[in-house]
PDB file of C-alpha atoms in Angstrom:
ATOM      1  CA  MET A  25      35.791 -16.857  13.753  1.00 49.00           C
ATOM      2  CA  SER A  26      33.976 -13.925  12.385  1.00 53.00           C
ATOM      3  CA  MET A  27      31.270 -13.651   9.498  1.00 57.00           C
ATOM      4  CA  LEU A  28      33.481 -11.337   7.570  1.00 56.00           C
ATOM      5  CA  GLU A  29      36.573 -13.640   7.277  1.00 62.00           C
ATOM      6  CA  GLY A  30      37.688 -14.723   4.194  1.00 59.00           C
ATOM      7  CA  TYR A  31      36.482 -11.394   2.454  1.00 55.00           C
ATOM      8  CA  GLU A  32      38.552  -8.497   0.971  1.00 58.00           C
ATOM      9  CA  LEU A  33      37.480  -4.964   1.057  1.00 56.00           C
ATOM     10  CA  THR A  34      37.926  -4.231  -2.246  1.00 61.00           C
ATOM     11  CA  ASP A  35      34.903  -7.497  -3.116  1.00 58.00           C
ATOM     12  CA  PRO A  36      32.288  -5.900  -4.880  1.00 62.00           C
ATOM     13  CA  LEU A  37      28.275  -5.660  -3.191  1.00 58.00           C
ATOM     14  CA  PRO A  38      25.852  -8.020  -4.392  1.00 61.00           C
ATOM     15  CA  VAL A  39      24.504  -6.588  -7.929  1.00 66.00           C
ATOM     16  CA  GLY A  40      20.274  -5.402  -7.263  1.00 71.00           C
ATOM     17  CA  ALA A  41      18.594  -2.966  -5.195  1.00 71.00           C
ATOM     18  CA  PRO A  42      16.877  -5.240  -2.192  1.00 77.00           C
ATOM     19  CA  PRO A  43      12.802  -6.199  -2.634  1.00 75.00           C
ATOM     20  CA  THR A  44      10.530  -3.789  -1.694  1.00 76.00           C
ATOM     21  CA  ASN A  45       8.118  -4.329   0.608  1.00 77.00           C
ATOM     22  CA  ALA A  46       5.432  -4.630  -1.737  1.00 75.00           C
ATOM     23  CA  GLU A  47       7.645  -7.432  -3.768  1.00 77.00           C
ATOM     24  CA  THR A  48       8.044  -9.074  -0.433  1.00 82.00           C
ATOM     25  CA  THR A  49       4.518  -9.460   1.103  1.00 87.00           C
ATOM     26  CA  TYR A  50       2.565  -9.160  -1.980  1.00 88.00           C
ATOM     27  CA  THR A  51       1.137 -11.700  -4.031  1.00 87.00           C
ATOM     28  CA  ARG A  52       1.053 -10.397  -7.287  1.00 87.00           C
ATOM     29  CA  TYR A  53      -0.602 -11.471 -10.741  1.00 87.00           C
ATOM     30  CA  HIS A  54      -0.870 -10.415 -14.255  1.00 83.00           C
ATOM     31  CA  LEU A  55      -4.340 -10.116 -16.194  1.00 82.00           C
ATOM     32  CA  SER A  56      -3.345  -9.421 -19.421  1.00 78.00           C
ATOM     33  CA  SER A  57      -6.432  -8.828 -21.327  1.00 72.00           C
ATOM     34  CA  VAL A  58      -9.458  -7.831 -18.861  1.00 71.00           C
ATOM     35  CA  LYS A  59     -12.763  -7.787 -20.475  1.00 67.00           C
ATOM     36  CA  SER A  60     -11.163  -9.888 -23.734  1.00 66.00           C
ATOM     37  CA  VAL A  61      -9.967  -6.279 -24.961  1.00 68.00           C
ATOM     38  CA  GLU A  62      -5.751  -7.114 -26.017  1.00 71.00           C
ATOM     39  CA  GLY A  63      -3.626  -4.957 -24.192  1.00 73.00           C
ATOM     40  CA  ASN A  64      -5.960  -3.900 -21.246  1.00 78.00           C
ATOM     41  CA  ALA A  65      -3.336  -5.334 -18.892  1.00 84.00           C
ATOM     42  CA  TYR A  66      -3.877  -5.229 -14.879  1.00 86.00           C
ATOM     43  CA  ASP A  67      -1.353  -5.908 -11.997  1.00 87.00           C
ATOM     44  CA  LEU A  68      -3.162  -7.249  -8.754  1.00 89.00           C
ATOM     45  CA  LEU A  69      -1.703  -7.159  -5.688  1.00 90.00           C
ATOM     46  CA  VAL A  70      -3.262  -9.638  -3.160  1.00 91.00           C
ATOM     47  CA  HIS A  71      -2.118  -9.004   0.722  1.00 93.00           C
ATOM     48  CA  PRO A  72      -2.412 -12.105   2.954  1.00 92.00           C
ATOM     49  CA  ASN A  73      -5.352 -10.552   4.659  1.00 92.00           C
ATOM     50  CA  GLY A  74      -6.951 -11.626   0.934  1.00 91.00           C
ATOM     51  CA  LEU A  75      -7.135  -7.521   0.124  1.00 93.00           C
ATOM     52  CA  CYS A  76      -6.342  -6.911  -3.460  1.00 93.00           C
ATOM     53  CA  ILE A  77      -4.499  -3.573  -4.974  1.00 93.00           C
ATOM     54  CA  VAL A  78      -5.606  -2.974  -8.367  1.00 91.00           C
ATOM     55  CA  ARG A  79      -3.441  -1.485 -10.804  1.00 90.00           C
ATOM     56  CA  LEU A  80      -2.594  -0.964 -14.559  1.00 87.00           C
ATOM     57  CA  SER A  81      -0.020  -3.088 -15.890  1.00 85.00           C
ATOM     58  CA  PRO A  82       3.192  -1.075 -16.997  1.00 84.00           C
ATOM     59  CA  SER A  83       2.107  -2.684 -20.741  1.00 83.00           C
ATOM     60  CA  HIS A  84      -1.194  -0.959 -21.023  1.00 84.00           C
ATOM     61  CA  PRO A  85      -1.636   1.886 -23.094  1.00 82.00           C
ATOM     62  CA  LEU A  86      -2.480   4.328 -20.673  1.00 83.00           C
ATOM     63  CA  CYS A  87       1.185   4.217 -19.537  1.00 82.00           C
ATOM     64  CA  GLN A  88       2.943   4.593 -22.336  1.00 82.00           C
ATOM     65  CA  GLY A  89       4.173   8.554 -23.783  1.00 78.00           C
ATOM     66  CA  ASP A  90       5.362  11.281 -21.529  1.00 77.00           C
ATOM     67  CA  LYS A  91       4.776  10.753 -18.021  1.00 74.00           C
ATOM     68  CA  ASP A  92       3.698  13.854 -17.035  1.00 75.00           C
ATOM     69  CA  ALA A  93       0.785  14.021 -19.388  1.00 74.00           C
ATOM     70  CA  LYS A  94      -2.540  14.991 -17.291  1.00 78.00           C
ATOM     71  CA  LEU A  95      -5.226  12.222 -18.126  1.00 79.00           C
ATOM     72  CA  ASP A  96      -9.070  13.390 -18.095  1.00 79.00           C
ATOM     73  CA  VAL A  97     -10.940  11.244 -15.614  1.00 81.00           C
ATOM     74  CA  GLN A  98     -14.915  10.771 -15.773  1.00 81.00           C
ATOM     75  CA  LEU A  99     -15.474   7.930 -12.682  1.00 82.00           C
ATOM     76  CA  GLY A 100     -17.882   5.185 -13.003  1.00 82.00           C
ATOM     77  CA  SER A 101     -21.659   5.443 -11.070  1.00 78.00           C
ATOM     78  CA  ALA A 102     -20.401   2.395  -8.903  1.00 75.00           C
ATOM     79  CA  VAL A 103     -17.338   4.397  -7.518  1.00 77.00           C
ATOM     80  CA  SER A 104     -19.436   7.963  -7.574  1.00 72.00           C
ATOM     81  CA  GLU A 105     -22.265   6.502  -5.291  1.00 67.00           C
ATOM     82  CA  ALA A 106     -19.289   4.851  -3.029  1.00 64.00           C
ATOM     83  CA  VAL A 107     -17.833   8.321  -2.388  1.00 59.00           C
ATOM     84  CA  TYR A 108     -20.524   9.523  -0.470  1.00 56.00           C
ATOM     85  CA  ARG A 109     -21.330   6.614   1.627  1.00 59.00           C
ATOM     86  CA  LYS A 110     -19.513   5.440   4.908  1.00 58.00           C
ATOM     87  CA  GLY A 111     -18.148   1.880   5.703  1.00 61.00           C
ATOM     88  CA  ARG A 112     -17.153  -0.362   2.771  1.00 68.00           C
ATOM     89  CA  GLY A 113     -18.088   0.088  -0.258  1.00 77.00           C
ATOM     90  CA  PRO A 114     -20.320  -1.755  -3.308  1.00 86.00           C
ATOM     91  CA  ARG A 115     -19.451  -5.020  -4.135  1.00 87.00           C
ATOM     92  CA  LEU A 116     -17.930  -4.634  -7.584  1.00 88.00           C
ATOM     93  CA  GLN A 117     -17.922  -7.661 -10.308  1.00 89.00           C
ATOM     94  CA  ALA A 118     -14.329  -7.926 -12.156  1.00 87.00           C
ATOM     95  CA  ASP A 119     -16.116  -5.851 -15.344  1.00 87.00           C
ATOM     96  CA  SER A 120     -17.118  -3.353 -13.252  1.00 88.00           C
ATOM     97  CA  LEU A 121     -16.238  -0.270 -14.624  1.00 88.00           C
ATOM     98  CA  LEU A 122     -14.277   2.035 -12.287  1.00 88.00           C
ATOM     99  CA  CYS A 123     -13.568   5.102 -14.591  1.00 86.00           C
ATOM    100  CA  ARG A 124     -12.965   6.155 -18.409  1.00 87.00           C
ATOM    101  CA  VAL A 125      -9.977   7.994 -19.051  1.00 87.00           C
ATOM    102  CA  ARG A 126      -9.281  10.246 -21.866  1.00 84.00           C
ATOM    103  CA  ASP A 127      -5.383  10.320 -23.293  1.00 82.00           C
ATOM    104  CA  PRO A 128      -5.270  14.094 -24.272  1.00 80.00           C
ATOM    105  CA  GLU A 129      -2.325  12.869 -26.648  1.00 80.00           C
ATOM    106  CA  THR A 130      -4.406  10.152 -28.575  1.00 82.00           C
ATOM    107  CA  GLY A 131      -7.705  10.849 -28.009  1.00 84.00           C
ATOM    108  CA  GLN A 132      -8.294   7.110 -27.313  1.00 83.00           C
ATOM    109  CA  GLU A 133     -10.649   7.270 -24.127  1.00 87.00           C
ATOM    110  CA  HIS A 134      -9.973   3.896 -21.940  1.00 85.00           C
ATOM    111  CA  ALA A 135     -12.747   1.866 -19.642  1.00 86.00           C
ATOM    112  CA  LEU A 136     -11.046   0.951 -16.430  1.00 88.00           C
ATOM    113  CA  HIS A 137     -12.248  -1.453 -14.646  1.00 87.00           C
ATOM    114  CA  ALA A 138     -12.116  -3.440 -11.334  1.00 89.00           C
ATOM    115  CA  ALA A 139     -10.265  -6.852 -12.664  1.00 87.00           C
ATOM    116  CA  VAL A 140     -11.590  -8.776  -9.954  1.00 90.00           C
ATOM    117  CA  GLN A 141     -14.995  -9.492  -7.595  1.00 92.00           C
ATOM    118  CA  GLY A 142     -15.188  -7.832  -4.110  1.00 92.00           C
ATOM    119  CA  SER A 143     -16.376  -4.887  -2.194  1.00 90.00           C
ATOM    120  CA  LEU A 144     -14.997  -1.755  -2.986  1.00 89.00           C
ATOM    121  CA  VAL A 145     -12.572  -0.369   0.095  1.00 88.00           C
ATOM    122  CA  ASP A 146     -10.847   2.408  -1.215  1.00 86.00           C
ATOM    123  CA  VAL A 147     -10.402   4.401  -4.748  1.00 86.00           C
ATOM    124  CA  SER A 148      -7.118   6.783  -5.923  1.00 85.00           C
ATOM    125  CA  LEU A 149      -7.914  10.036  -4.768  1.00 83.00           C
ATOM    126  CA  HIS A 150      -6.200  10.774  -8.086  1.00 80.00           C
ATOM    127  CA  LEU A 151      -9.177   9.516 -10.004  1.00 80.00           C
ATOM    128  CA  LEU A 152     -11.542  11.309  -7.177  1.00 80.00           C
ATOM    129  CA  ASN A 153      -9.425  14.279  -7.625  1.00 79.00           C
ATOM    130  CA  ASN A 154      -9.332  13.711 -11.092  1.00 75.00           C
ATOM    131  CA  THR A 155      -5.479  14.857 -11.224  1.00 74.00           C
ATOM    132  CA  LEU A 156      -3.932  11.988 -12.779  1.00 79.00           C
ATOM    133  CA  SER A 157      -1.128  11.467 -14.740  1.00 79.00           C
ATOM    134  CA  ARG A 158       0.784   8.971 -16.542  1.00 79.00           C
ATOM    135  CA  ARG A 159       3.391   8.479 -13.691  1.00 79.00           C
ATOM    136  CA  GLN A 160       0.879   8.005 -11.215  1.00 79.00           C
ATOM    137  CA  LEU A 161      -0.522   5.014 -13.323  1.00 79.00           C
ATOM    138  CA  LEU A 162       2.689   3.510 -12.943  1.00 79.00           C
ATOM    139  CA  GLY A 163       3.779   4.122  -9.307  1.00 79.00           C
ATOM    140  CA  GLY A 164       0.233   4.013  -7.837  1.00 85.00           C
ATOM    141  CA  TYR A 165      -3.317   1.932  -7.601  1.00 89.00           C
ATOM    142  CA  LEU A 166      -6.544   2.144  -8.996  1.00 89.00           C
ATOM    143  CA  ALA A 167      -8.948   0.742  -6.518  1.00 90.00           C
ATOM    144  CA  VAL A 168      -8.437  -1.547  -3.095  1.00 91.00           C
ATOM    145  CA  LEU A 169     -10.623  -4.361  -3.554  1.00 92.00           C
ATOM    146  CA  ASP A 170     -11.819  -6.845  -0.619  1.00 93.00           C
ATOM    147  CA  PRO A 171     -12.456 -10.185  -2.993  1.00 93.00           C
ATOM    148  CA  PRO A 172     -14.237 -13.226  -1.571  1.00 93.00           C
ATOM    149  CA  PRO A 173     -11.933 -16.702  -0.542  1.00 91.00           C
ATOM    150  CA  ARG A 174     -13.458 -18.239  -4.121  1.00 92.00           C
ATOM    151  CA  GLU A 175     -12.608 -15.102  -5.884  1.00 89.00           C
ATOM    152  CA  LEU A 176      -9.165 -15.302  -4.849  1.00 88.00           C
ATOM    153  CA  GLU A 177      -8.960 -19.090  -5.337  1.00 89.00           C
ATOM    154  CA  ARG A 178      -9.970 -18.439  -8.829  1.00 87.00           C
ATOM    155  CA  LEU A 179      -7.449 -15.906  -9.468  1.00 83.00           C
ATOM    156  CA  ALA A 180      -4.891 -18.366  -8.037  1.00 83.00           C
ATOM    157  CA  SER A 181      -6.256 -20.842 -10.412  1.00 83.00           C
ATOM    158  CA  GLU A 182      -6.789 -18.978 -13.762  1.00 80.00           C
ATOM    159  CA  HIS A 183      -3.866 -16.274 -13.685  1.00 71.00           C
ATOM    160  CA  ALA A 184      -0.144 -17.628 -12.523  1.00 64.00           C
ATOM    161  CA  LYS A 185       1.648 -15.395 -10.256  1.00 69.00           C
ATOM    162  CA  VAL A 186       4.426 -12.515 -11.753  1.00 66.00           C
ATOM    163  CA  ALA A 187       7.610 -14.624 -12.011  1.00 53.00           C
ATOM    164  CA  GLU A 188      10.777 -13.418 -10.938  1.00 50.00           C
ATOM    165  CA  GLY A 189      12.411 -10.542 -13.460  1.00 45.00           C
ATOM    166  CA  THR A 190       9.512  -8.655 -13.929  1.00 50.00           C
ATOM    167  CA  PRO A 191       9.730  -4.784 -13.569  1.00 48.00           C
ATOM    168  CA  ARG A 192       9.835  -3.992  -9.856  1.00 45.00           C
ATOM    169  CA  ILE A 193       6.602  -2.856  -7.819  1.00 48.00           C
ATOM    170  CA  HIS A 194       7.239   0.840  -6.704  1.00 43.00           C
TER     171      HIS A 194
END
């Protein structure tokens, strides 16, 4: 008996794209107001090995507007120092400043924070090279952190996992 038995060639294919690697591998958490600032929203992608990718949520004000607009970046002191060291970066707190980003369209300056406690592993080259655009914010990451296990437990208990049907991870 063939697996295709009972299907016609004219039957429609299932709707929707298959899940991305990021959607199947990472646990995604949404932090709606980092540092108690409404709209200062981040998405955290936690890999099974514990590494945490920090990204801006699509609802963050910096992700709104012209996707190709270049944003002015000023690195935080912890990130600036880490770039010149070998090995693991400094231990950051959730409120540690990664960078300040100025939106030339609105003139507003946004402070972007680590959002989770952990050792700095990597920083986006777009931040380091000051070549950041909204498109890169939506599809890229700010930093990769290695949080201690207790921080991952706190994250899981305080923040709900992102439910199905939310914007896809690229």
